[in-house]
Each structure stands twice: as C-alpha cells, then as structure tokens.
Amino acid sequence: MTPDLATPSRHRLHEDIFAMLIGTMLVSLGIVFYAQVTLTTGSTAGLALLLQYVTGIPFGWLFFAINLPFYVLAVLRMGWPFAIKTFASVGLVSYFTANIPNWLDIAEIHPLFAALVGGGMMGLGILSLFRHKASVGGINILALYLQENFSIRAGYFQLGVDAVILVAAFFVLPFDRVVYSILGALVLNMIIATNHKPGRYVGFS
C-alpha cells in the first residue's frame, strides 16, 4: 500500500528532542561566530549581542532575560507544548553559547565568512525548530503566530524587524561590521522565507 504523503505525520518526542538539540546547536554556533568578530543579527539574539558589546554582560544571560516576556504570548496564543519547547530551546542556546568557546577554539575567522556561514547556520537551526513547533523565542514567537493565524510569512516579517535592530547597530558597531551583519541577516531570513511556507511541510507535533 502506498503511503498517503499528504497526510500529516505527527512528530514523536525523540524526534522533537533531536531537532531541538541540532537546531539550538546550529543557532548557537552561528552566534559564537558572530560574537568572535563583533557582528550582530536580528530578533532577540541580535539585541542580546548588541547589549553584550555595550555592557559586557554574557550573551546567554541577556538572551534568556530578554525572552521572558514573550513566553506569555507563547502560552496564550501558541499553547503550552510550543511554550515549553521554546523555553527549553532558549535555555539550550544560552547554555551552548556560554560553553562552545570552551569546546572550540577559534583563533581567526574572516567577518564575511562568519556573517554568511554563521547566518546560514542560524537560519537552518531556526528552520529546524520551526518545523517541530518550537523557536528561539522573541520575535520568532510573534513571527510564527502571525504566519499561522494571518498567513504572514515568518521570514519576511522577521526580516522587517531585523532591519530595525540592524539600523540600531550603526550606533554601536563599526560600519563594516554592520554591513557584514546585514548580509548575514539576509542569508538567515531567506533560508526561512524560502523553506518555511504554509503547507510545504506536513509533519507536525
């Protein structure tokens, strides 16, 4: 009997856990690349990076704290399963970004390479989380909510928000680092915009 490919297949718990571990590790590695060469990105991660550069407070603590208000939206609009998985994902990103420098010694990395590859890794990581009904918090939660309820593309909405954060980066970072950051943000958001569309992925949880 030929399986019905149009019938959604529910993700199992171990599949969600695996996707969350891989997704958050990719996001975290991209953030470490960015921090190494003083780049930033959009959403709450970009805001946390900018605040880290200004205050010296570790990214993980800032990222976790900034995301706290968004859990209310996650619970009220997206449900407890989504909120719990997102809370776990944010915690994993905070943990991984704090510890990857202890596991990986990056002596030198070109900022353009960091921007493009780091942005690509973050985009793929966020895509993995999206497809398992999770996110890395913040604007990702709002983006998913708008896409699922108003058919507004998550990637395009996030691109607009990211633009605002990157404009703010001109007041914190050197001009060339902002340009590299913009290139990375384009890569990140195009990965999400072209791969996360309603009806394209039938698996759900």
Coordinates of N, CA and C in Angstrom, one line a residue:
M1 N 0.8 -1.2 0.0 CA 0.0 0.0 0.0 C 0.9 1.3 0.0
T2 N 0.6 2.2 -0.9 CA 1.4 3.4 -1.0 C 0.9 4.4 0.1
P3 N 1.9 4.9 0.9 CA 1.5 5.8 2.0 C 1.0 7.1 1.4
D4 N 0.0 7.7 2.1 CA -0.5 9.0 1.7 C 0.4 10.1 2.2
L5 N 1.1 10.6 1.2 CA 2.1 11.7 1.6 C 1.5 13.0 2.0
A6 N 0.2 13.2 1.7 CA -0.5 14.4 2.0 C -1.0 14.4 3.5
T7 N -1.0 13.1 4.1 CA -1.4 13.0 5.4 C -0.3 13.4 6.4
P8 N -0.6 14.4 7.3 CA 0.5 14.8 8.2 C 0.9 13.7 9.1
S9 N 2.2 13.6 9.4 CA 2.8 12.6 10.3 C 3.2 13.3 11.6
R10 N 2.7 12.9 12.7 CA 3.0 13.6 13.9 C 4.4 13.3 14.4
H11 N 5.1 14.3 14.8 CA 6.5 14.1 15.3 C 6.4 13.4 16.6
R12 N 7.3 12.5 16.8 CA 7.5 11.8 18.1 C 8.4 12.6 19.0
L13 N 8.3 12.3 20.3 CA 9.0 13.0 21.3 C 10.5 13.0 21.0
H14 N 11.1 11.8 20.7 CA 12.5 11.7 20.4 C 12.9 12.5 19.2
E15 N 12.0 12.6 18.2 CA 12.3 13.4 17.0 C 12.3 14.9 17.4
D16 N 11.4 15.4 18.3 CA 11.4 16.8 18.7 C 12.7 17.1 19.5
I17 N 13.1 16.2 20.4 CA 14.3 16.4 21.2 C 15.5 16.5 20.3
F18 N 15.6 15.6 19.3 CA 16.8 15.6 18.4 C 16.8 16.9 17.6
A19 N 15.7 17.3 17.1 CA 15.6 18.5 16.3 C 16.0 19.7 17.1
M20 N 15.5 19.8 18.4 CA 15.8 20.9 19.2 C 17.3 21.0 19.6
L21 N 17.9 19.8 19.8 CA 19.4 19.8 20.1 C 20.2 20.3 18.9
I22 N 19.8 19.7 17.7 CA 20.6 20.1 16.5 C 20.3 21.6 16.1
G23 N 19.0 22.0 16.2 CA 18.7 23.3 15.9 C 19.3 24.4 16.8
T24 N 19.3 24.1 18.1 CA 19.9 25.1 19.0 C 21.4 25.1 18.9
M25 N 22.0 23.9 18.6 CA 23.4 23.9 18.4 C 23.9 24.7 17.2
L26 N 23.1 24.6 16.1 CA 23.4 25.4 14.9 C 23.3 26.9 15.2
V27 N 22.2 27.3 15.8 CA 22.0 28.7 16.2 C 23.1 29.2 17.1
S28 N 23.5 28.4 18.0 CA 24.5 28.8 19.0 C 25.9 28.9 18.3
L29 N 26.2 28.0 17.4 CA 27.5 28.1 16.7 C 27.5 29.3 15.8
G30 N 26.4 29.7 15.2 CA 26.3 30.9 14.4 C 26.5 32.1 15.3
I31 N 25.9 32.1 16.5 CA 26.1 33.3 17.4 C 27.5 33.4 17.8
V32 N 28.2 32.3 18.1 CA 29.6 32.3 18.5 C 30.4 32.9 17.4
F33 N 30.2 32.5 16.2 CA 30.9 33.1 15.0 C 30.7 34.6 15.0
Y34 N 29.5 35.0 15.2 CA 29.2 36.5 15.2 C 29.9 37.2 16.3
A35 N 29.9 36.6 17.5 CA 30.5 37.3 18.7 C 32.0 37.4 18.5
Q36 N 32.6 36.4 17.8 CA 34.0 36.3 17.6 C 34.5 37.5 16.8
V37 N 33.7 38.0 15.9 CA 34.1 39.1 15.0 C 33.3 40.3 15.2
T38 N 32.5 40.4 16.3 CA 31.7 41.5 16.7 C 30.7 41.9 15.6
L39 N 29.9 40.9 15.2 CA 28.7 41.1 14.3 C 27.4 41.0 15.2
T40 N 26.3 41.3 14.6 CA 25.1 41.2 15.2 C 24.1 40.6 14.2
T41 N 22.9 40.3 14.7 CA 21.8 39.8 13.8 C 20.5 40.4 14.3
G42 N 19.4 39.8 13.8 CA 18.1 40.4 14.2 C 17.5 39.7 15.4
S43 N 16.3 40.0 15.7 CA 15.5 39.4 16.7 C 16.1 39.6 18.1
T44 N 15.7 38.8 19.1 CA 16.3 39.0 20.4 C 17.8 38.6 20.5
A45 N 18.2 37.7 19.6 CA 19.6 37.3 19.6 C 20.5 38.6 19.2
G46 N 20.0 39.3 18.2 CA 20.8 40.5 17.8 C 20.8 41.5 18.9
L47 N 19.7 41.7 19.6 CA 19.6 42.7 20.7 C 20.5 42.3 21.8
A48 N 20.5 41.0 22.1 CA 21.4 40.5 23.2 C 22.9 40.7 22.8
L49 N 23.2 40.5 21.6 CA 24.6 40.7 21.2 C 25.0 42.1 21.3
L50 N 24.1 43.0 20.9 CA 24.4 44.5 21.0 C 24.6 44.9 22.5
L51 N 23.7 44.4 23.3 CA 23.8 44.7 24.7 C 25.1 44.1 25.3
Q52 N 25.5 42.9 24.9 CA 26.7 42.3 25.3 C 27.9 43.2 25.0
Y53 N 28.0 43.7 23.8 CA 29.1 44.5 23.3 C 29.1 45.8 24.2
V54 N 28.0 46.3 24.5 CA 27.9 47.6 25.3 C 28.2 47.4 26.8
T55 N 27.6 46.4 27.3 CA 27.6 46.2 28.8 C 28.7 45.2 29.3
G56 N 29.1 44.3 28.4 CA 30.0 43.2 28.8 C 29.3 42.1 29.5
I57 N 28.0 42.1 29.7 CA 27.2 41.0 30.3 C 27.2 39.9 29.3
P58 N 27.4 38.6 29.8 CA 27.4 37.5 28.8 C 26.1 37.3 28.0
F59 N 26.3 36.9 26.8 CA 25.1 36.8 25.9 C 24.0 35.9 26.4
G60 N 24.4 34.8 27.0 CA 23.4 33.8 27.5 C 22.5 34.4 28.5
W61 N 23.0 35.1 29.4 CA 22.1 35.8 30.4 C 21.2 36.8 29.8
L62 N 21.7 37.6 28.9 CA 20.9 38.6 28.3 C 19.8 38.0 27.4
F63 N 20.2 37.0 26.6 CA 19.3 36.3 25.7 C 18.1 35.7 26.5
F64 N 18.4 35.0 27.6 CA 17.4 34.4 28.4 C 16.5 35.4 29.0
A65 N 17.0 36.5 29.5 CA 16.2 37.5 30.2 C 15.3 38.3 29.2
I66 N 15.8 38.6 28.0 CA 15.0 39.4 27.0 C 13.8 38.5 26.6
N67 N 14.0 37.2 26.5 CA 12.9 36.4 26.0 C 11.8 36.1 27.0
L68 N 12.0 36.4 28.3 CA 11.0 36.1 29.3 C 9.6 36.7 29.0
P69 N 9.5 38.0 28.6 CA 8.1 38.5 28.3 C 7.4 37.8 27.2
F70 N 8.1 37.2 26.2 CA 7.5 36.6 25.1 C 6.9 35.2 25.4
Y71 N 7.2 34.7 26.5 CA 6.6 33.4 26.9 C 5.1 33.5 27.2
V72 N 4.7 34.7 27.6 CA 3.3 35.0 27.8 C 2.5 34.8 26.5
L73 N 3.0 35.4 25.4 CA 2.4 35.2 24.1 C 2.4 33.8 23.6
A74 N 3.6 33.1 23.9 CA 3.7 31.7 23.5 C 2.6 30.9 24.2
V75 N 2.4 31.1 25.5 CA 1.4 30.3 26.2 C 0.0 30.6 25.7
L76 N -0.3 31.9 25.6 CA -1.7 32.4 25.3 C -2.1 32.1 23.9
R77 N -1.2 32.3 23.0 CA -1.5 32.2 21.5 C -1.1 30.9 20.8
M78 N 0.0 30.3 21.3 CA 0.6 29.1 20.7 C 0.4 27.8 21.4
G79 N 0.1 27.9 22.7 CA -0.2 26.7 23.5 C 1.0 26.3 24.4
W80 N 0.7 25.5 25.4 CA 1.8 25.1 26.3 C 2.9 24.2 25.7
P81 N 2.5 23.3 24.8 CA 3.6 22.5 24.2 C 4.6 23.4 23.5
F82 N 4.2 24.3 22.7 CA 5.1 25.3 22.0 C 5.9 26.1 23.0
A83 N 5.2 26.6 24.0 CA 5.9 27.4 25.0 C 7.0 26.6 25.7
I84 N 6.7 25.4 26.1 CA 7.7 24.6 26.8 C 8.9 24.3 25.9
K85 N 8.6 23.9 24.7 CA 9.7 23.6 23.8 C 10.5 24.8 23.5
T86 N 9.9 26.0 23.4 CA 10.6 27.2 23.2 C 11.4 27.6 24.4
F87 N 10.9 27.5 25.6 CA 11.6 27.7 26.8 C 12.9 26.9 26.9
A88 N 12.7 25.6 26.5 CA 13.9 24.7 26.5 C 14.9 25.1 25.5
S89 N 14.4 25.5 24.3 CA 15.3 25.9 23.2 C 16.1 27.1 23.6
V90 N 15.5 28.1 24.2 CA 16.2 29.3 24.6 C 17.2 29.0 25.7
G91 N 16.8 28.1 26.6 CA 17.8 27.6 27.6 C 19.0 26.9 27.0
L92 N 18.7 26.1 26.0 CA 19.8 25.4 25.3 C 20.8 26.4 24.6
V93 N 20.2 27.4 23.9 CA 21.0 28.3 23.2 C 21.9 29.1 24.2
S94 N 21.3 29.5 25.3 CA 22.0 30.2 26.4 C 23.2 29.4 26.9
Y95 N 22.9 28.1 27.1 CA 23.9 27.1 27.6 C 25.0 26.9 26.6
F96 N 24.6 26.6 25.3 CA 25.6 26.3 24.3 C 26.5 27.5 24.0
T97 N 25.9 28.7 23.9 CA 26.7 29.9 23.6 C 27.7 30.2 24.7
A98 N 27.4 29.8 25.9 CA 28.3 30.0 27.0 C 29.4 29.0 27.0
N99 N 29.2 27.8 26.5 CA 30.2 26.8 26.6 C 30.9 26.4 25.3
I100 N 30.4 26.8 24.1 CA 31.1 26.4 22.9 C 32.5 27.0 22.9
P101 N 32.7 28.3 23.4 CA 34.1 28.8 23.4 C 35.1 27.9 24.2
N102 N 34.5 27.1 25.1 CA 35.4 26.2 25.9 C 35.6 24.9 25.1
W103 N 34.7 24.6 24.2 CA 34.9 23.3 23.4 C 35.5 23.6 22.1
L104 N 35.5 24.8 21.6 CA 36.0 25.1 20.3 C 36.9 26.4 20.3
D105 N 38.1 26.3 19.9 CA 39.0 27.5 20.0 C 39.1 28.0 18.5
I106 N 38.5 29.2 18.3 CA 38.5 29.9 17.0 C 39.6 31.0 17.1
A107 N 40.8 30.7 16.5 CA 41.9 31.6 16.5 C 41.6 32.8 15.6
E108 N 41.1 32.6 14.4 CA 40.8 33.7 13.5 C 39.7 33.3 12.5
I109 N 38.8 34.2 12.2 CA 37.7 34.0 11.3 C 37.4 35.3 10.5
H110 N 37.3 35.2 9.2 CA 37.0 36.4 8.4 C 35.6 36.8 8.7
P111 N 35.3 38.1 8.9 CA 34.0 38.6 9.2 C 33.0 38.2 8.1
L112 N 33.4 38.2 6.9 CA 32.4 37.9 5.8 C 32.0 36.4 5.9
F113 N 33.0 35.6 6.1 CA 32.7 34.2 6.3 C 31.9 33.9 7.5
A114 N 32.2 34.6 8.6 CA 31.4 34.5 9.8 C 29.9 34.9 9.6
A115 N 29.8 36.0 8.8 CA 28.4 36.5 8.5 C 27.6 35.6 7.7
L116 N 28.2 35.1 6.6 CA 27.4 34.2 5.7 C 27.2 32.8 6.2
V117 N 28.3 32.2 6.7 CA 28.1 30.8 7.3 C 27.4 30.8 8.6
G118 N 27.7 31.8 9.5 CA 27.0 31.9 10.7 C 25.5 32.2 10.5
G119 N 25.2 33.1 9.6 CA 23.8 33.4 9.3 C 23.1 32.2 8.7
G120 N 23.8 31.4 7.9 CA 23.2 30.2 7.3 C 23.0 29.2 8.4
M121 N 23.9 29.0 9.3 CA 23.7 28.0 10.4 C 22.5 28.4 11.3
M122 N 22.4 29.7 11.6 CA 21.3 30.2 12.4 C 20.0 30.0 11.7
G123 N 19.9 30.3 10.4 CA 18.7 30.1 9.6 C 18.3 28.6 9.6
L124 N 19.2 27.7 9.4 CA 18.9 26.3 9.4 C 18.5 25.8 10.7
G125 N 19.1 26.3 11.8 CA 18.7 25.9 13.1 C 17.3 26.4 13.5
I126 N 17.0 27.6 13.1 CA 15.7 28.2 13.4 C 14.6 27.4 12.6
L127 N 15.0 27.1 11.3 CA 14.0 26.3 10.5 C 13.7 25.0 11.1
S128 N 14.8 24.3 11.6 CA 14.6 23.0 12.3 C 13.6 23.1 13.5
L129 N 13.8 24.2 14.3 CA 12.9 24.4 15.4 C 11.5 24.7 15.0
F130 N 11.3 25.6 14.0 CA 10.0 25.9 13.4 C 9.2 24.7 13.0
R131 N 9.9 23.8 12.4 CA 9.3 22.6 11.9 C 8.9 21.6 12.9
H132 N 9.4 21.8 14.1 CA 9.0 21.0 15.3 C 8.2 21.8 16.3
K133 N 7.6 22.9 15.8 CA 6.7 23.7 16.7 C 7.5 24.2 17.9
A134 N 8.6 24.8 17.6 CA 9.4 25.5 18.7 C 10.1 26.7 18.1
S135 N 10.8 27.5 18.9 CA 11.5 28.6 18.3 C 12.6 29.0 19.3
V136 N 13.3 30.0 19.0 CA 14.3 30.5 20.0 C 13.8 31.8 20.6
G137 N 12.5 31.9 20.7 CA 11.8 32.9 21.5 C 11.7 34.3 20.7
G138 N 11.3 35.3 21.5 CA 11.3 36.6 21.0 C 10.4 36.8 19.8
I139 N 11.0 37.5 18.8 CA 10.3 37.8 17.5 C 9.9 36.5 16.8
N140 N 10.7 35.4 17.0 CA 10.4 34.1 16.3 C 9.0 33.7 16.8
I141 N 8.6 33.9 18.0 CA 7.3 33.5 18.5 C 6.2 34.3 17.8
L142 N 6.4 35.6 17.7 CA 5.5 36.5 17.1 C 5.4 36.2 15.6
A143 N 6.5 35.9 15.0 CA 6.6 35.6 13.5 C 5.8 34.3 13.2
L144 N 5.9 33.3 14.1 CA 5.2 32.1 13.9 C 3.7 32.3 14.1
Y145 N 3.4 33.0 15.1 CA 1.9 33.3 15.4 C 1.3 34.0 14.2
L146 N 2.0 35.0 13.6 CA 1.4 35.8 12.5 C 1.3 34.9 11.3
Q147 N 2.2 34.0 11.1 CA 2.2 33.1 9.9 C 1.0 32.1 10.0
E148 N 0.9 31.5 11.2 CA -0.2 30.5 11.4 C -1.6 31.1 11.5
N149 N -1.7 32.3 11.9 CA -3.0 32.9 12.1 C -3.4 34.0 11.0
F150 N -2.4 34.6 10.4 CA -2.7 35.6 9.4 C -2.0 35.4 8.1
S151 N -1.4 34.3 7.9 CA -0.7 33.9 6.6 C 0.4 34.9 6.2
I152 N 1.0 35.6 7.2 CA 2.1 36.5 7.0 C 3.4 35.6 7.1
R153 N 4.2 35.6 6.0 CA 5.4 34.8 6.0 C 6.3 35.2 7.2
A154 N 6.7 34.1 7.9 CA 7.5 34.3 9.1 C 8.8 35.0 8.8
G155 N 9.4 34.5 7.7 CA 10.7 35.1 7.3 C 10.7 36.5 6.9
Y156 N 9.6 36.9 6.2 CA 9.5 38.3 5.7 C 9.2 39.3 6.9
F157 N 8.4 38.8 7.8 CA 8.1 39.6 9.0 C 9.3 39.8 9.8
Q158 N 10.1 38.7 10.0 CA 11.3 38.8 10.8 C 12.3 39.7 10.1
L159 N 12.4 39.7 8.8 CA 13.3 40.5 8.1 C 13.1 42.0 8.4
G160 N 11.8 42.4 8.5 CA 11.5 43.8 8.8 C 11.9 44.2 10.2
V161 N 11.7 43.3 11.1 CA 12.1 43.6 12.5 C 13.6 43.6 12.6
D162 N 14.2 42.7 11.9 CA 15.7 42.6 11.9 C 16.3 43.9 11.4
A163 N 15.6 44.5 10.4 CA 16.1 45.7 9.8 C 16.2 46.8 10.8
V164 N 15.2 46.9 11.7 CA 15.2 47.9 12.7 C 16.4 47.7 13.7
I165 N 16.6 46.5 14.1 CA 17.7 46.2 15.0 C 19.1 46.5 14.4
L166 N 19.2 46.2 13.1 CA 20.5 46.4 12.4 C 20.7 47.9 12.2
V167 N 19.7 48.7 12.0 CA 19.9 50.1 12.0 C 20.4 50.6 13.3
A168 N 19.9 50.1 14.4 CA 20.4 50.4 15.7 C 21.9 50.1 15.9
A169 N 22.3 49.0 15.2 CA 23.7 48.6 15.3 C 24.7 49.6 14.8
F170 N 24.2 50.5 13.9 CA 25.1 51.6 13.4 C 25.6 52.5 14.5
F171 N 24.9 52.5 15.6 CA 25.3 53.3 16.8 C 26.2 52.6 17.7
V172 N 26.4 51.3 17.5 CA 27.2 50.5 18.4 C 28.5 49.9 17.7
L173 N 28.3 49.5 16.5 CA 29.4 48.8 15.8 C 30.0 49.6 14.7
P174 N 31.2 49.2 14.3 CA 31.8 49.9 13.1 C 31.0 49.6 11.8
F175 N 31.1 50.5 10.9 CA 30.3 50.5 9.7 C 30.4 49.1 9.0
D176 N 31.7 48.7 8.8 CA 31.9 47.4 8.0 C 31.2 46.2 8.7
R177 N 31.2 46.2 10.1 CA 30.6 45.1 10.8 C 29.1 45.1 10.6
V178 N 28.5 46.3 10.5 CA 27.1 46.3 10.3 C 26.7 45.8 8.9
V179 N 27.6 46.2 7.9 CA 27.4 45.7 6.5 C 27.4 44.2 6.5
Y180 N 28.4 43.6 7.1 CA 28.6 42.1 7.2 C 27.3 41.5 7.9
S181 N 26.9 42.2 9.0 CA 25.7 41.7 9.7 C 24.5 41.7 8.9
I182 N 24.3 42.7 8.0 CA 23.2 42.8 7.1 C 23.2 41.6 6.1
L183 N 24.4 41.3 5.6 CA 24.5 40.2 4.7 C 24.1 38.9 5.4
G184 N 24.6 38.7 6.6 CA 24.2 37.5 7.3 C 22.7 37.4 7.6
A185 N 22.1 38.6 8.0 CA 20.7 38.6 8.2 C 19.9 38.2 7.0
L186 N 20.4 38.7 5.8 CA 19.7 38.3 4.6 C 19.7 36.8 4.3
V187 N 20.9 36.2 4.6 CA 21.0 34.8 4.4 C 20.1 34.0 5.3
L188 N 20.1 34.4 6.6 CA 19.3 33.8 7.6 C 17.8 33.8 7.2
N189 N 17.3 35.0 6.9 CA 15.9 35.2 6.7 C 15.4 34.6 5.3
M190 N 16.3 34.6 4.3 CA 15.9 33.9 3.1 C 15.8 32.4 3.2
I191 N 16.6 31.8 4.1 CA 16.5 30.4 4.3 C 15.1 30.1 4.9
I192 N 14.7 30.9 5.9 CA 13.4 30.7 6.5 C 12.3 31.0 5.5
A193 N 12.4 32.1 4.8 CA 11.3 32.6 3.9 C 11.1 31.6 2.8
T194 N 12.2 31.0 2.3 CA 12.0 30.1 1.1 C 11.7 28.6 1.5
N195 N 11.9 28.3 2.8 CA 11.7 26.9 3.2 C 10.6 26.7 4.2
H196 N 10.1 27.8 4.8 CA 9.1 27.6 5.8 C 7.8 28.3 5.3
K197 N 7.0 27.6 4.5 CA 5.8 28.1 4.0 C 4.6 27.2 4.4
P198 N 3.5 27.8 4.6 CA 2.3 27.0 4.9 C 2.0 25.9 3.9
G199 N 1.8 24.7 4.4 CA 1.5 23.6 3.6 C 2.7 22.9 3.0
R200 N 3.9 23.5 3.1 CA 5.1 22.8 2.4 C 5.6 21.6 3.3
Y201 N 5.5 21.7 4.6 CA 6.0 20.7 5.5 C 4.8 20.1 6.2
V202 N 4.5 18.8 6.0 CA 3.3 18.2 6.6 C 3.5 17.6 8.0
G203 N 4.7 17.4 8.4 CA 4.9 16.9 9.8 C 4.5 17.9 10.8
F204 N 3.9 17.5 11.9 CA 3.6 18.4 13.0 C 3.6 17.7 14.3
S205 N 3.5 18.5 15.4 CA 3.6 17.9 16.7 C 2.5 18.5 17.6

